[in-house]
Coordinates of C-alpha atoms in Angstrom, one line a residue:
X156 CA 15.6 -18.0 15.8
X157 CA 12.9 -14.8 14.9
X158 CA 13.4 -12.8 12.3
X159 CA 11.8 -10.1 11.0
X160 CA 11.0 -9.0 7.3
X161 CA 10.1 -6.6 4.8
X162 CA 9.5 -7.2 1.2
X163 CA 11.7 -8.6 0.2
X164 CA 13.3 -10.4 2.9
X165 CA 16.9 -10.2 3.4
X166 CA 19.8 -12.5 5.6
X167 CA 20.7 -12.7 9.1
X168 CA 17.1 -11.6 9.8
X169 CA 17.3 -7.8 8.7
X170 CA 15.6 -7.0 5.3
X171 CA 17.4 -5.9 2.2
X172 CA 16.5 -2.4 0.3
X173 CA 15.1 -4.2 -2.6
X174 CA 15.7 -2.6 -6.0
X175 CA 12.1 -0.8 -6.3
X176 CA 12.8 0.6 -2.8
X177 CA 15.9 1.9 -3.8
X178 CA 14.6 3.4 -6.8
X179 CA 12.3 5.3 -4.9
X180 CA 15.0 6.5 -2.2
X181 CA 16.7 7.6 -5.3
X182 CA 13.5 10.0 -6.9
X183 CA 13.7 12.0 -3.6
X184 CA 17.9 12.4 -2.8
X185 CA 20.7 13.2 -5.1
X186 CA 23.2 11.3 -3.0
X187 CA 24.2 7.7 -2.2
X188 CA 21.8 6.4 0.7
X189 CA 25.2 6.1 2.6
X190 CA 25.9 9.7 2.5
X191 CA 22.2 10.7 3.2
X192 CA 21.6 8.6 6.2
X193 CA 25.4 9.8 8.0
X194 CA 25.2 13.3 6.5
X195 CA 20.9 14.2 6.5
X196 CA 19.1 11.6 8.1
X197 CA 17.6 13.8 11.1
X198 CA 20.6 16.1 11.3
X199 CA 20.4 18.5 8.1
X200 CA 18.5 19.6 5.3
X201 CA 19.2 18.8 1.7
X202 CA 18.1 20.5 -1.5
X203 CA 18.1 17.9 -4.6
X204 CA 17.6 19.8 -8.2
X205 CA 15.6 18.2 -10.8
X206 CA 18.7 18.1 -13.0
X207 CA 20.5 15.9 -10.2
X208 CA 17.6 13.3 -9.7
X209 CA 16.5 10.4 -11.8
X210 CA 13.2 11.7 -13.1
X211 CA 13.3 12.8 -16.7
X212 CA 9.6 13.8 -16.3
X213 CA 9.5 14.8 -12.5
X214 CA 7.1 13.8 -10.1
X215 CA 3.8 14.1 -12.4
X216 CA 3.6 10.5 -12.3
X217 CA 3.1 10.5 -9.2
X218 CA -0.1 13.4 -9.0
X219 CA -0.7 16.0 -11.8
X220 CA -2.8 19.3 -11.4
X221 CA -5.2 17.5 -13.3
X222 CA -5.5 14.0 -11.1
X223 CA -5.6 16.0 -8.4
X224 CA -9.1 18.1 -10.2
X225 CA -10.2 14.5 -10.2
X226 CA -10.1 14.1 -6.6
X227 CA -11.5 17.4 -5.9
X228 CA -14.3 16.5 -8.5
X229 CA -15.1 12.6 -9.2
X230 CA -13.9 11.0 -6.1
X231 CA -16.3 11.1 -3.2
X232 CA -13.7 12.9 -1.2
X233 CA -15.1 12.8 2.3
X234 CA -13.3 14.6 5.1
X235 CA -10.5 14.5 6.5
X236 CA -8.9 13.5 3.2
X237 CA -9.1 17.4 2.7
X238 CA -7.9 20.1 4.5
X239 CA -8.1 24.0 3.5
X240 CA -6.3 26.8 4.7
X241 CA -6.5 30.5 4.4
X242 CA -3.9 32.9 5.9
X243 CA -2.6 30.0 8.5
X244 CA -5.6 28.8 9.8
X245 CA -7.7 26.0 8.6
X246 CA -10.9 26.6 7.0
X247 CA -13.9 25.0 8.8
X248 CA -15.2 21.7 7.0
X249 CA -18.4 22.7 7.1
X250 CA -17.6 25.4 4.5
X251 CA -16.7 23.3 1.6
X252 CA -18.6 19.6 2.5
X253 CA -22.0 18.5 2.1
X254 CA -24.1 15.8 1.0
X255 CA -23.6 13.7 -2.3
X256 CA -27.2 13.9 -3.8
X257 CA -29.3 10.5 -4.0
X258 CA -27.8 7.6 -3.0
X259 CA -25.2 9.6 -1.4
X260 CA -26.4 11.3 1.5
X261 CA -23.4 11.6 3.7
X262 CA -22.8 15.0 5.4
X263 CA -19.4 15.8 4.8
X264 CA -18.6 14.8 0.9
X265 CA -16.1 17.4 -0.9
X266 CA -18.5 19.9 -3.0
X267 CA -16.4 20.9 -5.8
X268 CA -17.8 24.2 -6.6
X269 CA -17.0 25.1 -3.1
X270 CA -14.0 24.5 -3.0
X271 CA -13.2 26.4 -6.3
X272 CA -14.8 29.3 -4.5
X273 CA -12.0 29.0 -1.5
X274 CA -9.3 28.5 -3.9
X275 CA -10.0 31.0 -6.1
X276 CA -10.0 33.0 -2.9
X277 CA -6.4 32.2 -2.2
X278 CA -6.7 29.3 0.0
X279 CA -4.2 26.2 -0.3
X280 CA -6.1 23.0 -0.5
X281 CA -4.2 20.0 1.2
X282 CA -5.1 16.6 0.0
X283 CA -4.2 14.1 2.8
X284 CA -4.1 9.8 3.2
X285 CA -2.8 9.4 -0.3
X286 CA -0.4 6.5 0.4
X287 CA -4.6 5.4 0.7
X288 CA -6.2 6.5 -1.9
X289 CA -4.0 7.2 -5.0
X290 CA -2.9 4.1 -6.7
X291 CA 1.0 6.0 -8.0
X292 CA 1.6 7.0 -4.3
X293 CA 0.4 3.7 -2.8
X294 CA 3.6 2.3 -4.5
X295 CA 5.8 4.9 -4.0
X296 CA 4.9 5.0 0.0
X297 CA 5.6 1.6 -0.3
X298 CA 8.7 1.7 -2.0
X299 CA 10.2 4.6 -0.1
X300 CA 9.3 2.7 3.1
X301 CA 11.1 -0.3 2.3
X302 CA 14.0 1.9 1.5
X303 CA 13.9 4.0 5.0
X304 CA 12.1 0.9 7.4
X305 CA 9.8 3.3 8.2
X306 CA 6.0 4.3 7.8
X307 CA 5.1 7.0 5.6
X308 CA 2.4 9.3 4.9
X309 CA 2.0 11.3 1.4
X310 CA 0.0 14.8 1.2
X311 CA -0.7 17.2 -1.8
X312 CA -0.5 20.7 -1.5
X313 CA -2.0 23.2 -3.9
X314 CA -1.5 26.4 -3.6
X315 CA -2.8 29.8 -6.2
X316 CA -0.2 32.3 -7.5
X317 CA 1.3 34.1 -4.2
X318 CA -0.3 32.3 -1.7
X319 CA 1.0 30.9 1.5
X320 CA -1.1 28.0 3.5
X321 CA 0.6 28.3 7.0
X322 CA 2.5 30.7 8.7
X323 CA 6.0 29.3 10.1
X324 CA 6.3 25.8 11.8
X325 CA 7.6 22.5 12.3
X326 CA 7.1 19.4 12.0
X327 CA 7.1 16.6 14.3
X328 CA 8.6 14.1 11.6
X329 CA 10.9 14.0 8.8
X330 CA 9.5 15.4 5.2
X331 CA 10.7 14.9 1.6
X332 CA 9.3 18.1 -0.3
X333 CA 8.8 16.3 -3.8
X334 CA 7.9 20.0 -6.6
X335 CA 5.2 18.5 -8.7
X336 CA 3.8 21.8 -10.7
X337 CA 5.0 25.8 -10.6
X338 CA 7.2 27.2 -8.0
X339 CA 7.3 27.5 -4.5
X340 CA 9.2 29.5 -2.6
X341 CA 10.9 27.8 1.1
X342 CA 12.7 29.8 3.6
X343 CA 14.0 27.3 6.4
X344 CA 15.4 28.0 10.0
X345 CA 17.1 25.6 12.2
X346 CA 15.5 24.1 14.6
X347 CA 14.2 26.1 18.2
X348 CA 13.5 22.6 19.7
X349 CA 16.0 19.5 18.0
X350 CA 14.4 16.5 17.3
X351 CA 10.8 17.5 18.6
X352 CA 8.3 14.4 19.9
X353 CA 4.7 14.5 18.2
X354 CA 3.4 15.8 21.6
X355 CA 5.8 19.1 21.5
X356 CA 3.8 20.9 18.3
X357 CA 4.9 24.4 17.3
X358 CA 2.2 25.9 18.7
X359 CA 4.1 25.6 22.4
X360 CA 6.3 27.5 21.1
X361 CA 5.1 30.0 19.2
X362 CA 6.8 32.9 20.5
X363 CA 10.4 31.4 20.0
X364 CA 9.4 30.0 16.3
X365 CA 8.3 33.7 15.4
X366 CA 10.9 35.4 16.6
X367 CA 13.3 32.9 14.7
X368 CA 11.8 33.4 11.5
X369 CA 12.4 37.2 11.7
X370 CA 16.1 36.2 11.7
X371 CA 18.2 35.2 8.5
X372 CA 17.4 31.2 7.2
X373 CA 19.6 28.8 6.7
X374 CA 18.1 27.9 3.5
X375 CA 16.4 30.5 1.4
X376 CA 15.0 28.5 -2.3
X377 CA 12.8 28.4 -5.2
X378 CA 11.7 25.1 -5.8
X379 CA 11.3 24.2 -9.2
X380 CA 9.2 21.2 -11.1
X381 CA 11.3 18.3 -10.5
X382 CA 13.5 19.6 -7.2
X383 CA 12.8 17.8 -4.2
X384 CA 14.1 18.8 -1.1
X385 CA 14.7 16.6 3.1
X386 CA 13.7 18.3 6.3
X387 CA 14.2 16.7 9.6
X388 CA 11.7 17.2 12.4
X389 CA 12.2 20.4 14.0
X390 CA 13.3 22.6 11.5
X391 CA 11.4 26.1 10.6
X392 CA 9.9 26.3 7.3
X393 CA 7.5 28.7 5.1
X394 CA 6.5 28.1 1.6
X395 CA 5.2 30.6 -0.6
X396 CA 4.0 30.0 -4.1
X397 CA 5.5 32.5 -6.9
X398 CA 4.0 33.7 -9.9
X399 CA 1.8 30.8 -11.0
X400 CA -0.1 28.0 -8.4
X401 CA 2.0 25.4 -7.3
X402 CA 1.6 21.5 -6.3
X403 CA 3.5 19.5 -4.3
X404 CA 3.6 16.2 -2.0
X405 CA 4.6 16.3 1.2
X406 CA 6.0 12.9 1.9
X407 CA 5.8 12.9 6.0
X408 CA 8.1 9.8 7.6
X409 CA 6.7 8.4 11.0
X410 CA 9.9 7.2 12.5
X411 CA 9.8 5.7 15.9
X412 CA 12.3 7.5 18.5
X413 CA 14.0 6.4 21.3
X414 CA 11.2 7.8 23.6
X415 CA 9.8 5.2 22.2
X416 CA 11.6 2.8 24.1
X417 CA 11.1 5.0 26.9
X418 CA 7.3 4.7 26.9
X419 CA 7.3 0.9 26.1
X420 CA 9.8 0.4 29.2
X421 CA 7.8 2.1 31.2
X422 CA 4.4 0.3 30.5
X423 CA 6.3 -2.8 31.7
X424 CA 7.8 -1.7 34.6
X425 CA 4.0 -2.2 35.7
X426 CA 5.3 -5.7 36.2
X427 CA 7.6 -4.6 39.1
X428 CA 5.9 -4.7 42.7
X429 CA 8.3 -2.3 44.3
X430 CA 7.0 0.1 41.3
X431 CA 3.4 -0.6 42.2
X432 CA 4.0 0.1 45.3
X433 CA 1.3 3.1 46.9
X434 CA 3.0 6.8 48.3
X435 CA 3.4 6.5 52.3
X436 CA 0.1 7.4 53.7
X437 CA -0.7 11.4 54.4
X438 CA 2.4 12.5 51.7
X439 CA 2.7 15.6 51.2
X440 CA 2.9 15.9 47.3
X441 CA 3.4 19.5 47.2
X442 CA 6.4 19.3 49.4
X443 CA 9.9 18.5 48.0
X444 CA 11.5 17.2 51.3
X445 CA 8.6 14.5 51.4
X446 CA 9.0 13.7 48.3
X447 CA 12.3 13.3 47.7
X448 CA 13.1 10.0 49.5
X449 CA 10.6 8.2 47.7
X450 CA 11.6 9.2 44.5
X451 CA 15.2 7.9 45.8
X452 CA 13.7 4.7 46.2
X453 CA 11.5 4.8 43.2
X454 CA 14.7 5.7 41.0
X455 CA 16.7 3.0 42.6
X456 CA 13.7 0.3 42.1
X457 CA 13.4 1.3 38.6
X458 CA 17.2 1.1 37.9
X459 CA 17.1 -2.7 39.4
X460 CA 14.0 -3.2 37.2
X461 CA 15.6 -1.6 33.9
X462 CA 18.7 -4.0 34.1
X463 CA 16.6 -7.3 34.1
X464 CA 14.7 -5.8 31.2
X465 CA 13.6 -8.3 28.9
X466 CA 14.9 -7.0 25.3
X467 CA 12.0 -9.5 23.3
X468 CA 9.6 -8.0 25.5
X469 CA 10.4 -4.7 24.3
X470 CA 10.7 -6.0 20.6
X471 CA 7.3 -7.1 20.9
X472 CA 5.4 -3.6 21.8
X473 CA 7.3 -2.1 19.5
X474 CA 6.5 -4.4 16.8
X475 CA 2.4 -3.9 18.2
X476 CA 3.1 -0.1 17.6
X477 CA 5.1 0.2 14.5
X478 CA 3.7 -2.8 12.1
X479 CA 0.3 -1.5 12.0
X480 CA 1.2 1.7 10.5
X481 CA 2.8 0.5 7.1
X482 CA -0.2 -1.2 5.0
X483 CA 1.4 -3.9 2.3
X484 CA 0.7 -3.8 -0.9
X485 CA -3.3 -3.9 -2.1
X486 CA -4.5 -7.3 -3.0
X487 CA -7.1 -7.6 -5.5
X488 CA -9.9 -9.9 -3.4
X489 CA -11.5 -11.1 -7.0
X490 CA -8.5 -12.0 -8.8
X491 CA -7.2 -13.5 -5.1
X492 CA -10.4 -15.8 -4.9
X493 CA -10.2 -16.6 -8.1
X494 CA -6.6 -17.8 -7.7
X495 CA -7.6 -20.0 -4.8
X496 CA -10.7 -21.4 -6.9
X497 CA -7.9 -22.8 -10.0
X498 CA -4.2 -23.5 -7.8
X499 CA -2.7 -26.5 -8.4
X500 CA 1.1 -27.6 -8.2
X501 CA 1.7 -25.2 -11.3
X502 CA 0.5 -22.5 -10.1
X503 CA 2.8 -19.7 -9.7
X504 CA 2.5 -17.3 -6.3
X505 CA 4.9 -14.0 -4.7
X506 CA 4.9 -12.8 -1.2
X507 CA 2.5 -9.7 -0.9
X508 CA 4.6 -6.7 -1.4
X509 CA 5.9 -4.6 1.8
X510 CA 4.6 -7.4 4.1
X511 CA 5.6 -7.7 7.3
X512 CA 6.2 -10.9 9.3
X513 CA 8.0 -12.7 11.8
X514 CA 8.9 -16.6 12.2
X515 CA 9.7 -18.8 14.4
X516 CA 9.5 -22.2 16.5
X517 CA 6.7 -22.3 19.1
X518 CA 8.4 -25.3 21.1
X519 CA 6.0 -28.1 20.2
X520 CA 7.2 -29.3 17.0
X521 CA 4.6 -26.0 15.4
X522 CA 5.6 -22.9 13.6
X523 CA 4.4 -19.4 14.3
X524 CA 3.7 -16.7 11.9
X525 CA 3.2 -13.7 13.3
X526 CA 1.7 -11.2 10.9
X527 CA 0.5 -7.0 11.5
X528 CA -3.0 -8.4 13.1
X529 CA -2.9 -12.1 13.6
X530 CA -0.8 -14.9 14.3
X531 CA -0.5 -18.3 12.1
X532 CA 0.2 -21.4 13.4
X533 CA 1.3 -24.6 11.0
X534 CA 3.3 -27.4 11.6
X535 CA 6.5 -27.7 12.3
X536 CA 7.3 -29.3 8.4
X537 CA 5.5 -26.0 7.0
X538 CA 9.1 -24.3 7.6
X539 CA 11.0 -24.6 4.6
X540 CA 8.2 -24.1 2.5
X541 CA 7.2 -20.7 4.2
X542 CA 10.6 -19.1 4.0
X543 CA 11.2 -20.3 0.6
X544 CA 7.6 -18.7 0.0
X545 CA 8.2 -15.7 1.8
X546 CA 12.0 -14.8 0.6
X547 CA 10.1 -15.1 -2.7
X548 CA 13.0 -17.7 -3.7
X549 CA 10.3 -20.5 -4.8
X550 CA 7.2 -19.2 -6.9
X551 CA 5.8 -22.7 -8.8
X552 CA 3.7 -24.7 -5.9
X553 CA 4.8 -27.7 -7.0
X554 CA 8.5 -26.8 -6.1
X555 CA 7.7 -26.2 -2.3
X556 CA 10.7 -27.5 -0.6
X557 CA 10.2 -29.6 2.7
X558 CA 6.8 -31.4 1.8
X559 CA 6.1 -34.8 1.3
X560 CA 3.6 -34.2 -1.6
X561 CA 1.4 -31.9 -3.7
X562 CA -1.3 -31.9 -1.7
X563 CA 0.3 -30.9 1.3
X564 CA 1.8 -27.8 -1.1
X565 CA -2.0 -27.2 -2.2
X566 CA -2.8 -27.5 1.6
X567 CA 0.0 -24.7 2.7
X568 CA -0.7 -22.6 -0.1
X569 CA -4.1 -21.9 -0.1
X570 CA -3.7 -21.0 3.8
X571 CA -0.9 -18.1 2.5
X572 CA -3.6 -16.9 -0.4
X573 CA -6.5 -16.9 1.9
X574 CA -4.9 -15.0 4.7
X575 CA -3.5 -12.6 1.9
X576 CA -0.4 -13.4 2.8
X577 CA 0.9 -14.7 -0.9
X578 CA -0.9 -13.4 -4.1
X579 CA -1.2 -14.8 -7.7
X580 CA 2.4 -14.4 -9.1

């Protein structure tokens, strides 16, 4: 049997919301996750108030004002982990990047003073990739991701005192608005296109989204320190900062759709000959009536092709498309070498956090571990051992169930250290 987990691993091969995760569903909603996911989840906005939410200090934890000055300032931002915009348009990169002085010679580093010139100007500076770069939001991307089975990815947006970064839009994924500093005001407008796929932007319809946006919102709000607030893909929104400059993270959730399946289905229908099969000779493709009758027959070859698909098949492009975009939790290479340099049967070791993997059988008395980029293969015996490992239910080496001795737990353990798939507990 394959199943499939997520840190940590739960039964009957699906993966259970572990506490941390559901902590961090809880910053961003003020309602049980059973209500969000049948009541919000894609269909409809919800506003959560700071006062509602379990953050007695907000979402400054997460990025303050003044971490995100030490971005802008100490970092060695490069591009595109900024973006700024003046009156809806991006500013060109070349305006506030440059080279790093000695040692530092790359082209396209963040210079600080020019961005203060742009945002003194009014711009909105957008701070992108911080599930990458900010140790807080690396957890909380984490967290959240567990919580939703989804990958996430976490912007900043700072906006001065009655600016506005982007005319109406929508996005092509789901957002949690998380207030961090001053307030922002959000008018929101259903959607002109439900559920829109990343390759139908806004800017196709540009027209309809303008002319929407003249009308009366659905949701007209101040958002205040603390608030938080869901969008599904597709709906309109502006945001306008009010009296004072005003951060927030934009918590943007990658969720696969079934178009997805679409696609994948279609990439192995190459494996049908009838499907391969070249237009008659001298078609007219601009013609209707010659076209028709092989479309019959293309429709009626891909039906015949779509009820033998094979469902594992499937599983496995999607698993190629989706694991790769959720990174697990850091490791610390150092600390992990040094581990592997002083383990022995009392050493204590945890599955990497938000890890994703896959076990099962191969047929020849082996075991296969398939990870986001590689696949492991140990024998047969190893089994026990790895699940208890990976469900996180054994920690001491020495306790490995299904071994004959210590140095076959050594053995198995270092393997799991050194391919960074267990860390020092």
């Amino acid at each position: 049997m394959t199943v499939t987990h997520v840190d940590p691993p739960g039964g009957h091969g699906h993966p259970a919301v572990p506490s941390a995760a559901a902590t961090a569903l809880a910053r961003c909603v003020a309602v049980e996750p059973a209500n969000f996911a049948a009541d919000h989840w894609g269909r409809s906005p919800l506003l959560s108030r700071a006062a509602e939410l379990p953050n007695p200090h907000g979402f400054t934890d997460l990025l303050s004002p003044a971490d995100a000055d030490e971005l802008l300032s100490r970092r060695g931002l490069r591009t595109p982990f900024l973006r700024v915009a003046k009156d809806g348009q991006l500013v060109p990169a070349a305006r506030y990047t440059g080279g790093g002085g000695a040692g530092a010679e790359i082209g396209d580093q963040v210079l600080d003073e020019k961005v203060l010139a742009l945002y003194a100007d009014g711009a909105t500076l957008v701070l992108q990739g911080l599930h990458r770069t900010w140790p807080a939001i690396v957890d909380l991307a984490r967290d959240l991701g567990a919580a939703l089975a989804q990958p996430l990815q976490v912007n900043a947006y700072l906006t001065p005192a009655g600016s506005q970064g982007f005319a109406t839009h929508y996005d092509t994924h789901d957002v949690f608005v998380l207030q961090v500093d001053g307030r922002k005001r959000w008018r929101i407008h259903p959607p002109v296109l439900s559920d829109p796929l990343e390759r139908q932007p806004w800017g196709g319809r540009a027209d309809e989204v303008s002319a929407t946006a003249e009308g009366r919102p659905a949701l007209d709000v101040v958002l205040e320190p603390g608030d938080a607030l869901y969008l599904p893909r597709g709906w309109l929104h502006s945001a306008q900062a009010q009296e004072s400059s005003s951060l927030h993270l934009t918590v943007g959730i990658r969720a696969l759709t079934r178009y997805a399946l679409v696609e994948e289905l279609a990439a192995l229908a190459a494996e049908d000959a009838r499907l391969r099969a070249g237009l008659p000779f001298g078609l007219d493709l601009a013609d209707p009536e010659a076209i028709e009758p092989e479309l019959t027959e293309t429709v009626e070859a891909l039906r015949d092709w779509l009820l033998r698909a094979d469902p594992a098949a499937v599983a496995a492009r999607l698993r190629a498309r989706a694991w790769p975009a959720a990174r697990p939790a850091p490791i610390r290479p150092l600390a992990q070498a040094e581990a592997l340099a002083r383990l022995d049967p009392d050493s204590r070791v945890a599955p990497r956090g938000g890890l994703r993997w896959q076990l099962d059988p191969t047929g020849d008395g082996r075991v296969a571990l398939r990870l986001v980029d590689r696949t492991l293969t140990l024998p047969g015996t190893c089994e026990p051992a790895l699940r208890a490992l990976l469900a996180g239910e054994v920690t001491r080496v020495g306790d490995l169930p299904g071994l004959d001795d210590d140095a076959d737990r050594l053995v198995l353990t270092r393997r799991l250290l050194r391919e960074a798939v267990l860390v020092p507990a």
